Amino acid sequence: MGLAGQIQYLEHWRMVANSDHLWKTLCVRRWHLCKCDCEWLGSQPWKQVFLQMNRRERRMAHARPEDFVCKEVTGNVGIGTAYLTRNDLTTDRPSRPIVCAVSSFDKLYAWDVQKGDIFWSSPVQDSSITNLVTLPDLCVAVTMDMERTIKVWDCLREDALSEFFMPYDCFSLIAFLSARGPVLMVGDSTGDIYTFKMPSLTEISRTKAFQFSVDILRCSPCGKWVFVCGTQQCSFPKVFLTECLLKPPDSTPLSFSLPFLSCLGASWTPRRENRITLMFRRDSKKMGFMTFDLTTQKTEDKTVIGAQQIANFLLPDHIENPSWMGVNEADMIVFGSGPYLFLFTIGGLLLRQLEDHQTAIRSLWVDPIRVLSTATDGSLHVYVWEEGGRYPYLRSCCHLKHEETEQTLGCYVSNAICDNVSIVRVLSRIRNSSILVMYTLKGN
């Protein structure tokens, strides 16, 4: 091959290496992006998306306490928190971490996490806000108050974008991007699931799931399935095919009952669409976990839903009953019990017992990249999942111990959330106000 041929050969492979299709394929495989994610990312070059997402992920995975800038907000804030903006995916749109929090003064706030300033606040509401969810893809927040009024906020204007009065009490809300656009689902005390178009709150359907309250709603990673459960009743939990809940009320939604009672929690396997792990109680004492793979089979005139149990186990007697759990894509279950963090396979093999906390673990945040555990002494520990499920499976990243001051005396961490550039936690008092603590990585 002559010099001209070699140059042409190298130029060809350079074009292949910079192909937008190649980098999009790498992004979809690495982060298991669905169609909605790809549309949300816009038209920017996929190589840029890959490199930026990989850089942010690695920075958070190797962060130390000194790598964060910390901002604190004292006052009656932090009763319920959720991200308003989406920072797990990098776009060409300007974005910064914004977190929503409900105050005890019956107001909804939006905080700039990097600056520690109020970005926006709603008027004082006539009734106390009891539920908060956000849809970062649209940059909107949804609240439910004690008078059963649902409101959608864009956190820019004073008034809500839309309102809907629910006829019965509601205990569960989820907002997500479906194949047909953004939706809100609400479970009420009579066992009905309401599906609304967002942000208009136009009612799409109303489906009877149980004869009792819907306490848990969980959407699968790309919105194909919705898990529905009541925690206090002796009835089987169900999974619904989401597309059936997006049809007019005269159609019969497809669902499948998972055959066991006393479900206490559920977690979809990240980056998979059809696998769910349930935490259950047996005989009022024993607790365990059961994992199912969901299937759909289409014939000429109908679709049939099925569920195959692929693993289950009961916890040993010496492990106290957990109240928080999560699952990673390598089929590992993580949960807190007392001051310990336990890591099991879905089949019941104990992989690790982590002992980084001195007091009882109060809450867990589990996502495909990391785990946050908070304890009653105000401490927060950050772990990172090892790629490919390699030992030690869950790697300790950093320990964020909040220094006790006069303002934080007697506080405990009630919850913590994070994205690829920030961590937000709430320090709560039993009788006084809460404190919002916001960490952002330097250089973002």
Short mmCIF file of C-alpha atoms in Angstrom, two decimals:
data_model
loop_
_atom_site.label_atom_id
_atom_site.label_comp_id
_atom_site.label_asym_id
_atom_site.label_seq_id
_atom_site.Cartn_x
_atom_site.Cartn_y
_atom_site.Cartn_z
CA MET A 1 0.00 0.00 0.00
CA GLY A 2 1.43 3.35 -1.03
CA LEU A 3 1.54 6.51 1.09
CA ALA A 4 -1.67 7.83 -0.43
CA GLY A 5 -3.39 4.52 0.28
CA GLN A 6 -2.18 4.53 3.90
CA ILE A 7 -3.47 8.09 4.39
CA GLN A 8 -6.83 7.12 2.89
CA TYR A 9 -6.95 4.02 5.13
CA LEU A 10 -6.23 6.05 8.29
CA GLU A 11 -8.73 8.70 7.26
CA HIS A 12 -11.38 6.02 6.87
CA TRP A 13 -10.81 4.68 10.39
CA ARG A 14 -10.67 8.19 11.80
CA MET A 15 -14.13 8.81 10.35
CA VAL A 16 -15.36 5.49 11.79
CA ALA A 17 -13.93 6.34 15.24
CA ASN A 18 -15.73 9.70 15.22
CA SER A 19 -18.97 8.35 13.82
CA ASP A 20 -21.99 9.70 15.65
CA HIS A 21 -23.69 6.30 15.28
CA LEU A 22 -20.75 4.54 16.96
CA TRP A 23 -20.69 6.88 19.97
CA LYS A 24 -24.47 6.77 20.31
CA THR A 25 -24.28 2.96 20.38
CA LEU A 26 -21.57 3.13 23.08
CA CYS A 27 -23.69 5.54 25.16
CA VAL A 28 -26.82 3.39 24.86
CA ARG A 29 -24.91 0.25 25.86
CA ARG A 30 -22.93 1.87 28.68
CA TRP A 31 -25.79 3.73 30.32
CA HIS A 32 -28.71 1.68 28.91
CA LEU A 33 -30.39 4.78 27.52
CA CYS A 34 -33.96 4.43 26.31
CA LYS A 35 -35.63 6.29 23.46
CA CYS A 36 -36.81 9.09 25.77
CA ASP A 37 -33.26 9.63 27.02
CA CYS A 38 -31.91 9.88 23.48
CA GLU A 39 -34.57 12.40 22.49
CA TRP A 40 -33.92 14.44 25.63
CA LEU A 41 -30.19 14.68 24.86
CA GLY A 42 -30.95 16.60 21.69
CA SER A 43 -28.71 16.92 18.63
CA GLN A 44 -25.29 17.38 20.23
CA PRO A 45 -22.45 15.06 19.10
CA TRP A 46 -22.63 11.67 20.82
CA LYS A 47 -18.85 11.53 21.32
CA GLN A 48 -19.14 14.69 23.40
CA VAL A 49 -22.01 13.13 25.36
CA PHE A 50 -19.98 9.98 26.10
CA LEU A 51 -16.82 11.80 27.20
CA GLN A 52 -18.68 14.29 29.39
CA MET A 53 -20.88 11.66 31.07
CA ASN A 54 -17.89 9.40 31.66
CA ARG A 55 -15.89 12.29 33.17
CA ARG A 56 -18.68 13.27 35.56
CA GLU A 57 -19.29 9.68 36.58
CA ARG A 58 -15.62 9.09 37.36
CA ARG A 59 -15.25 12.36 39.26
CA MET A 60 -18.13 11.51 41.57
CA ALA A 61 -16.91 7.91 41.92
CA HIS A 62 -13.47 9.05 43.15
CA ALA A 63 -14.53 12.15 45.08
CA ARG A 64 -13.18 12.88 48.55
CA PRO A 65 -14.80 15.18 51.14
CA GLU A 66 -12.42 18.00 50.18
CA ASP A 67 -13.62 17.82 46.55
CA PHE A 68 -17.04 19.21 47.49
CA VAL A 69 -18.26 22.73 48.10
CA CYS A 70 -20.83 22.68 50.91
CA LYS A 71 -23.76 25.07 51.33
CA GLU A 72 -26.20 25.00 54.26
CA VAL A 73 -29.66 26.47 54.58
CA THR A 74 -31.25 26.75 58.01
CA GLY A 75 -34.92 27.28 58.65
CA ASN A 76 -38.13 25.39 57.97
CA VAL A 77 -36.94 23.73 54.78
CA GLY A 78 -36.26 20.24 53.57
CA ILE A 79 -39.46 18.35 54.38
CA GLY A 80 -39.35 16.25 51.23
CA THR A 81 -36.67 16.85 48.58
CA ALA A 82 -36.32 15.98 44.88
CA TYR A 83 -34.20 17.20 41.98
CA LEU A 84 -35.96 19.57 39.59
CA THR A 85 -33.22 19.46 36.94
CA ARG A 86 -31.61 16.45 35.33
CA ASN A 87 -27.82 16.18 35.58
CA ASP A 88 -27.30 12.45 35.00
CA LEU A 89 -27.30 13.14 31.25
CA THR A 90 -25.21 15.91 29.70
CA THR A 91 -26.91 18.17 27.19
CA ASP A 92 -26.05 21.29 25.26
CA ARG A 93 -28.65 23.17 27.31
CA PRO A 94 -27.42 25.22 30.28
CA SER A 95 -28.20 23.28 33.45
CA ARG A 96 -27.29 23.36 37.11
CA PRO A 97 -28.52 21.28 40.04
CA ILE A 98 -31.84 22.62 41.31
CA VAL A 99 -33.56 20.83 44.20
CA CYS A 100 -37.16 21.23 45.33
CA ALA A 101 -38.05 21.16 49.02
CA VAL A 102 -41.31 21.55 50.92
CA SER A 103 -41.29 23.76 54.01
CA SER A 104 -43.35 23.53 57.16
CA PHE A 105 -44.74 26.93 56.20
CA ASP A 106 -46.75 25.23 53.44
CA LYS A 107 -44.54 26.55 50.64
CA LEU A 108 -42.59 24.84 47.88
CA TYR A 109 -39.03 26.05 47.34
CA ALA A 110 -36.49 25.55 44.56
CA TRP A 111 -32.86 25.88 45.63
CA ASP A 112 -29.76 26.45 43.50
CA VAL A 113 -27.51 23.71 44.93
CA GLN A 114 -24.26 25.33 43.79
CA LYS A 115 -25.04 28.77 45.20
CA GLY A 116 -27.16 27.70 48.17
CA ASP A 117 -29.74 30.33 47.24
CA ILE A 118 -33.50 30.23 46.75
CA PHE A 119 -34.17 29.96 43.04
CA TRP A 120 -37.96 30.23 43.39
CA SER A 121 -40.74 29.86 45.96
CA SER A 122 -44.46 29.31 45.68
CA PRO A 123 -47.10 31.32 47.52
CA VAL A 124 -48.15 29.98 50.92
CA GLN A 125 -50.62 27.17 50.29
CA ASP A 126 -54.04 26.94 51.93
CA SER A 127 -53.36 23.35 52.94
CA SER A 128 -50.19 21.52 54.04
CA ILE A 129 -48.27 19.76 51.26
CA THR A 130 -48.05 16.03 51.92
CA ASN A 131 -46.38 14.65 48.75
CA LEU A 132 -43.75 15.91 46.33
CA VAL A 133 -42.44 14.40 43.10
CA THR A 134 -40.56 16.00 40.22
CA LEU A 135 -40.14 15.32 36.52
CA PRO A 136 -36.65 16.66 35.72
CA ASP A 137 -37.11 16.01 32.00
CA LEU A 138 -39.73 18.81 32.00
CA CYS A 139 -38.30 20.76 34.96
CA VAL A 140 -41.64 20.59 36.78
CA ALA A 141 -42.67 19.64 40.32
CA VAL A 142 -45.93 18.03 41.44
CA THR A 143 -47.43 18.47 44.90
CA MET A 144 -50.36 16.93 46.74
CA ASP A 145 -51.87 18.67 49.78
CA MET A 146 -54.07 17.56 52.68
CA GLU A 147 -57.16 18.75 50.82
CA ARG A 148 -56.28 16.27 48.03
CA THR A 149 -55.37 18.93 45.46
CA ILE A 150 -52.67 18.05 42.95
CA LYS A 151 -50.70 20.99 41.52
CA VAL A 152 -48.04 21.16 38.83
CA TRP A 153 -45.36 23.86 39.14
CA ASP A 154 -42.68 24.98 36.67
CA CYS A 155 -40.82 26.80 39.48
CA LEU A 156 -40.67 29.97 37.39
CA ARG A 157 -44.07 31.62 37.76
CA GLU A 158 -46.06 32.26 40.92
CA ASP A 159 -49.16 30.25 40.08
CA ALA A 160 -49.39 26.52 39.41
CA LEU A 161 -49.54 25.41 35.78
CA SER A 162 -52.51 23.13 36.48
CA GLU A 163 -54.59 21.69 39.32
CA PHE A 164 -56.74 18.62 39.90
CA PHE A 165 -58.88 17.79 42.93
CA MET A 166 -58.80 14.10 43.89
CA PRO A 167 -62.03 12.62 45.31
CA TYR A 168 -60.20 10.39 47.83
CA ASP A 169 -57.01 10.42 49.88
CA CYS A 170 -53.85 9.54 47.97
CA PHE A 171 -50.64 7.96 49.25
CA SER A 172 -48.51 7.38 46.14
CA LEU A 173 -47.45 9.48 43.14
CA ILE A 174 -44.99 8.87 40.30
CA ALA A 175 -44.11 11.08 37.32
CA PHE A 176 -42.13 9.79 34.36
CA LEU A 177 -41.63 9.93 30.60
CA SER A 178 -43.67 7.23 28.91
CA ALA A 179 -43.57 6.16 25.28
CA ARG A 180 -46.51 8.53 24.72
CA GLY A 181 -45.08 11.48 26.60
CA PRO A 182 -44.83 12.72 30.21
CA VAL A 183 -47.41 11.31 32.64
CA LEU A 184 -48.35 11.39 36.31
CA MET A 185 -49.85 8.36 38.07
CA VAL A 186 -51.63 8.62 41.42
CA GLY A 187 -52.82 5.79 43.67
CA ASP A 188 -55.74 6.51 45.99
CA SER A 189 -57.22 5.00 49.16
CA THR A 190 -59.96 3.12 47.26
CA GLY A 191 -57.49 1.17 45.10
CA ASP A 192 -57.75 3.27 41.93
CA ILE A 193 -54.82 4.39 39.76
CA TYR A 194 -55.32 7.72 37.99
CA THR A 195 -53.17 8.49 34.94
CA PHE A 196 -52.77 12.12 33.86
CA LYS A 197 -51.09 13.81 30.94
CA MET A 198 -48.37 16.20 32.11
CA PRO A 199 -48.18 19.09 32.68
CA SER A 200 -51.86 19.79 31.92
CA LEU A 201 -53.21 17.13 34.35
CA THR A 202 -55.63 15.96 31.69
CA GLU A 203 -57.08 12.67 32.92
CA ILE A 204 -56.20 9.77 30.60
CA SER A 205 -57.56 6.81 32.54
CA ARG A 206 -58.75 5.53 35.91
CA THR A 207 -58.01 1.89 36.70
CA LYS A 208 -59.16 -0.27 39.61
CA ALA A 209 -56.10 -2.11 40.99
CA PHE A 210 -57.36 -3.25 44.42
CA GLN A 211 -60.26 -2.95 46.82
CA PHE A 212 -57.92 -1.14 49.23
CA SER A 213 -55.37 1.67 49.11
CA VAL A 214 -52.50 1.84 46.62
CA ASP A 215 -49.49 2.55 48.86
CA ILE A 216 -46.58 1.91 46.48
CA LEU A 217 -46.15 2.83 42.82
CA ARG A 218 -42.83 2.01 41.08
CA CYS A 219 -42.09 2.62 37.42
CA SER A 220 -39.54 0.42 35.60
CA PRO A 221 -36.36 2.10 34.24
CA CYS A 222 -37.73 3.03 30.81
CA GLY A 223 -41.39 3.16 31.75
CA LYS A 224 -42.60 -0.15 30.33
CA TRP A 225 -44.05 -1.47 33.62
CA VAL A 226 -45.72 -0.06 36.73
CA PHE A 227 -45.57 -1.98 40.02
CA VAL A 228 -48.56 -1.48 42.34
CA CYS A 229 -48.85 -2.60 45.94
CA GLY A 230 -50.69 -2.06 49.22
CA THR A 231 -48.52 -2.57 52.30
CA GLN A 232 -51.14 -3.30 54.94
CA GLN A 233 -53.54 -5.60 53.12
CA CYS A 234 -53.44 -9.33 52.46
CA SER A 235 -53.54 -9.25 48.68
CA PHE A 236 -51.07 -9.93 45.91
CA PRO A 237 -49.13 -6.97 44.44
CA LYS A 238 -49.53 -6.37 40.70
CA VAL A 239 -47.57 -5.20 37.69
CA PHE A 240 -49.32 -3.31 34.90
CA LEU A 241 -48.16 -2.83 31.33
CA THR A 242 -47.82 0.95 31.19
CA GLU A 243 -49.17 1.33 27.66
CA CYS A 244 -52.49 -0.10 28.86
CA LEU A 245 -52.80 2.61 31.52
CA LEU A 246 -52.35 5.24 28.79
CA LYS A 247 -55.51 4.18 26.96
CA PRO A 248 -59.07 5.48 27.44
CA PRO A 249 -61.03 4.14 30.44
CA ASP A 250 -63.17 1.76 28.36
CA SER A 251 -60.16 -0.51 27.65
CA THR A 252 -59.12 -3.29 30.04
CA PRO A 253 -55.50 -2.82 31.26
CA LEU A 254 -53.14 -5.78 31.22
CA SER A 255 -51.81 -6.75 34.65
CA PHE A 256 -50.29 -9.72 36.47
CA SER A 257 -50.52 -10.58 40.18
CA LEU A 258 -47.25 -11.59 41.81
CA PRO A 259 -48.05 -14.63 43.97
CA PHE A 260 -47.10 -13.74 47.53
CA LEU A 261 -48.36 -11.56 50.36
CA SER A 262 -46.95 -8.91 52.73
CA CYS A 263 -44.82 -6.91 50.29
CA LEU A 264 -42.90 -4.13 52.09
CA GLY A 265 -40.86 -2.68 49.24
CA ALA A 266 -39.80 -3.11 45.63
CA SER A 267 -36.85 -2.19 43.44
CA TRP A 268 -36.52 -2.49 39.68
CA THR A 269 -33.13 -3.70 38.47
CA PRO A 270 -31.34 -0.64 37.00
CA ARG A 271 -30.67 -0.66 33.27
CA ARG A 272 -33.00 -3.61 32.81
CA GLU A 273 -36.63 -3.29 31.92
CA ASN A 274 -38.22 -6.53 33.08
CA ARG A 275 -36.65 -7.55 36.41
CA ILE A 276 -37.99 -6.57 39.84
CA THR A 277 -36.99 -7.58 43.38
CA LEU A 278 -39.53 -7.44 46.22
CA MET A 279 -38.91 -7.32 49.96
CA PHE A 280 -41.50 -9.28 51.94
CA ARG A 281 -42.38 -10.46 55.43
CA ARG A 282 -43.39 -14.03 56.22
CA ASP A 283 -45.21 -15.12 59.41
CA SER A 284 -44.87 -11.59 60.87
CA LYS A 285 -41.19 -12.17 61.74
CA LYS A 286 -39.16 -13.57 58.86
CA MET A 287 -38.15 -11.20 56.07
CA GLY A 288 -36.80 -12.05 52.65
CA PHE A 289 -36.41 -11.07 49.01
CA MET A 290 -37.95 -12.48 45.84
CA THR A 291 -36.95 -11.63 42.24
CA PHE A 292 -39.13 -11.94 39.13
CA ASP A 293 -38.58 -11.58 35.39
CA LEU A 294 -41.63 -10.21 33.58
CA THR A 295 -42.60 -11.28 30.08
CA THR A 296 -45.09 -10.35 27.39
CA GLN A 297 -46.25 -12.76 24.71
CA LYS A 298 -48.27 -11.49 21.78
CA THR A 299 -50.68 -13.60 19.78
CA GLU A 300 -52.89 -12.57 16.90
CA ASP A 301 -55.56 -10.95 19.04
CA LYS A 302 -54.09 -10.37 22.49
CA THR A 303 -51.04 -9.87 24.71
CA VAL A 304 -50.40 -12.09 27.73
CA ILE A 305 -48.26 -10.99 30.71
CA GLY A 306 -46.25 -13.49 32.72
CA ALA A 307 -43.77 -13.49 35.59
CA GLN A 308 -41.09 -16.06 36.30
CA GLN A 309 -39.63 -16.27 39.80
CA ILE A 310 -35.88 -16.56 39.34
CA ALA A 311 -34.63 -16.28 42.94
CA ASN A 312 -35.76 -15.92 46.56
CA PHE A 313 -34.34 -16.26 50.07
CA LEU A 314 -35.10 -15.51 53.72
CA LEU A 315 -32.77 -13.43 55.87
CA PRO A 316 -30.85 -15.16 58.69
CA ASP A 317 -32.35 -14.75 62.17
CA HIS A 318 -29.45 -12.61 63.44
CA ILE A 319 -30.07 -9.84 60.87
CA GLU A 320 -32.59 -7.26 62.02
CA ASN A 321 -35.46 -6.47 59.70
CA PRO A 322 -34.39 -3.92 57.05
CA SER A 323 -36.55 -0.96 56.12
CA TRP A 324 -34.59 0.28 53.07
CA MET A 325 -33.34 -1.72 50.09
CA GLY A 326 -32.00 -1.36 46.57
CA VAL A 327 -30.71 -3.50 43.70
CA ASN A 328 -27.91 -3.03 41.17
CA GLU A 329 -27.60 -4.28 37.59
CA ALA A 330 -25.35 -7.19 38.68
CA ASP A 331 -28.25 -8.68 40.70
CA MET A 332 -26.96 -7.63 44.12
CA ILE A 333 -29.31 -6.51 46.89
CA VAL A 334 -28.13 -3.85 49.33
CA PHE A 335 -29.96 -2.96 52.55
CA GLY A 336 -29.30 -1.45 55.95
CA SER A 337 -29.86 -3.22 59.26
CA GLY A 338 -28.82 -1.47 62.44
CA PRO A 339 -25.45 0.24 61.77
CA TYR A 340 -24.51 -2.32 59.10
CA LEU A 341 -24.88 -2.30 55.34
CA PHE A 342 -25.44 -5.79 53.92
CA LEU A 343 -24.81 -6.95 50.36
CA PHE A 344 -26.45 -10.19 49.14
CA THR A 345 -26.91 -11.84 45.77
CA ILE A 346 -30.55 -12.23 44.72
CA GLY A 347 -30.10 -15.93 45.52
CA GLY A 348 -29.19 -15.26 49.16
CA LEU A 349 -25.37 -15.43 49.21
CA LEU A 350 -23.91 -12.90 51.66
CA LEU A 351 -21.19 -10.97 49.79
CA ARG A 352 -20.24 -8.26 52.27
CA GLN A 353 -21.13 -6.66 55.59
CA LEU A 354 -19.94 -3.05 55.69
CA GLU A 355 -19.39 -1.37 59.05
CA ASP A 356 -18.74 2.29 58.24
CA HIS A 357 -21.49 3.73 60.45
CA GLN A 358 -21.44 3.98 64.24
CA THR A 359 -25.20 4.30 64.65
CA ALA A 360 -28.27 2.84 62.95
CA ILE A 361 -28.69 3.46 59.22
CA ARG A 362 -31.75 5.61 58.63
CA SER A 363 -32.08 5.76 54.85
CA LEU A 364 -30.55 4.57 51.57
CA TRP A 365 -30.27 6.10 48.12
CA VAL A 366 -29.43 3.50 45.47
CA ASP A 367 -28.82 4.23 41.78
CA PRO A 368 -26.85 2.48 38.99
CA ILE A 369 -23.61 4.25 39.99
CA ARG A 370 -23.62 4.71 43.76
CA VAL A 371 -25.20 4.11 47.15
CA LEU A 372 -25.73 6.75 49.84
CA SER A 373 -26.34 5.60 53.41
CA THR A 374 -27.34 8.01 56.17
CA ALA A 375 -27.29 7.30 59.89
CA THR A 376 -28.97 8.66 63.00
CA ASP A 377 -25.79 10.47 64.11
CA GLY A 378 -25.91 12.79 61.08
CA SER A 379 -23.25 10.96 59.05
CA LEU A 380 -23.51 10.16 55.35
CA HIS A 381 -21.39 7.58 53.54
CA VAL A 382 -20.93 7.39 49.76
CA TYR A 383 -20.25 4.06 48.04
CA VAL A 384 -19.67 3.27 44.37
CA TRP A 385 -20.65 0.07 42.57
CA GLU A 386 -17.67 -1.70 40.99
CA GLU A 387 -18.01 -2.11 37.22
CA GLY A 388 -18.85 -5.61 36.06
CA GLY A 389 -19.80 -6.78 39.56
CA ARG A 390 -16.15 -7.23 40.57
CA TYR A 391 -14.96 -7.58 44.16
CA PRO A 392 -15.33 -5.70 46.50
CA TYR A 393 -18.65 -5.09 44.65
CA LEU A 394 -19.40 -1.90 46.59
CA ARG A 395 -16.42 0.40 47.13
CA SER A 396 -16.29 2.97 49.92
CA CYS A 397 -15.86 6.42 48.39
CA CYS A 398 -16.08 9.03 51.15
CA HIS A 399 -17.63 9.74 54.53
CA LEU A 400 -19.37 13.09 54.98
CA LYS A 401 -19.67 13.73 58.69
CA HIS A 402 -21.61 16.86 59.55
CA GLU A 403 -19.93 18.86 62.30
CA GLU A 404 -22.31 19.29 65.20
CA THR A 405 -23.03 22.93 66.00
CA GLU A 406 -25.58 24.76 68.09
CA GLN A 407 -27.88 24.78 65.03
CA THR A 408 -27.49 21.07 64.32
CA LEU A 409 -27.49 19.76 67.90
CA GLY A 410 -29.90 16.85 68.13
CA CYS A 411 -30.32 16.56 64.35
CA TYR A 412 -30.49 13.37 62.34
CA VAL A 413 -30.29 12.77 58.59
CA SER A 414 -33.80 12.03 57.40
CA ASN A 415 -32.95 11.53 53.72
CA ALA A 416 -30.31 12.12 51.05
CA ILE A 417 -30.38 12.31 47.24
CA CYS A 418 -27.70 12.76 44.58
CA ASP A 419 -26.93 13.12 40.89
CA ASN A 420 -23.63 13.13 38.98
CA VAL A 421 -22.51 16.52 40.29
CA SER A 422 -24.13 17.01 43.70
CA ILE A 423 -25.41 15.48 46.93
CA VAL A 424 -28.27 16.93 48.97
CA ARG A 425 -29.27 15.80 52.44
CA VAL A 426 -31.69 16.95 55.09
CA LEU A 427 -30.86 17.27 58.78
CA SER A 428 -34.11 17.15 60.74
CA ARG A 429 -35.05 17.93 64.28
CA ILE A 430 -37.95 16.36 66.09
CA ARG A 431 -39.46 19.61 67.32
CA ASN A 432 -37.66 22.31 65.38
CA SER A 433 -36.77 23.28 61.85
CA SER A 434 -34.72 21.29 59.37
CA ILE A 435 -31.44 22.08 57.68
CA LEU A 436 -30.74 21.55 53.99
CA VAL A 437 -27.10 20.61 53.31
CA MET A 438 -26.00 20.80 49.66
CA TYR A 439 -22.70 19.52 48.25
CA THR A 440 -21.43 20.14 44.70
CA LEU A 441 -18.23 18.92 43.11
CA LYS A 442 -15.71 21.69 42.56
CA GLY A 443 -15.26 22.72 38.98
CA ASN A 444 -18.86 22.01 37.85
#
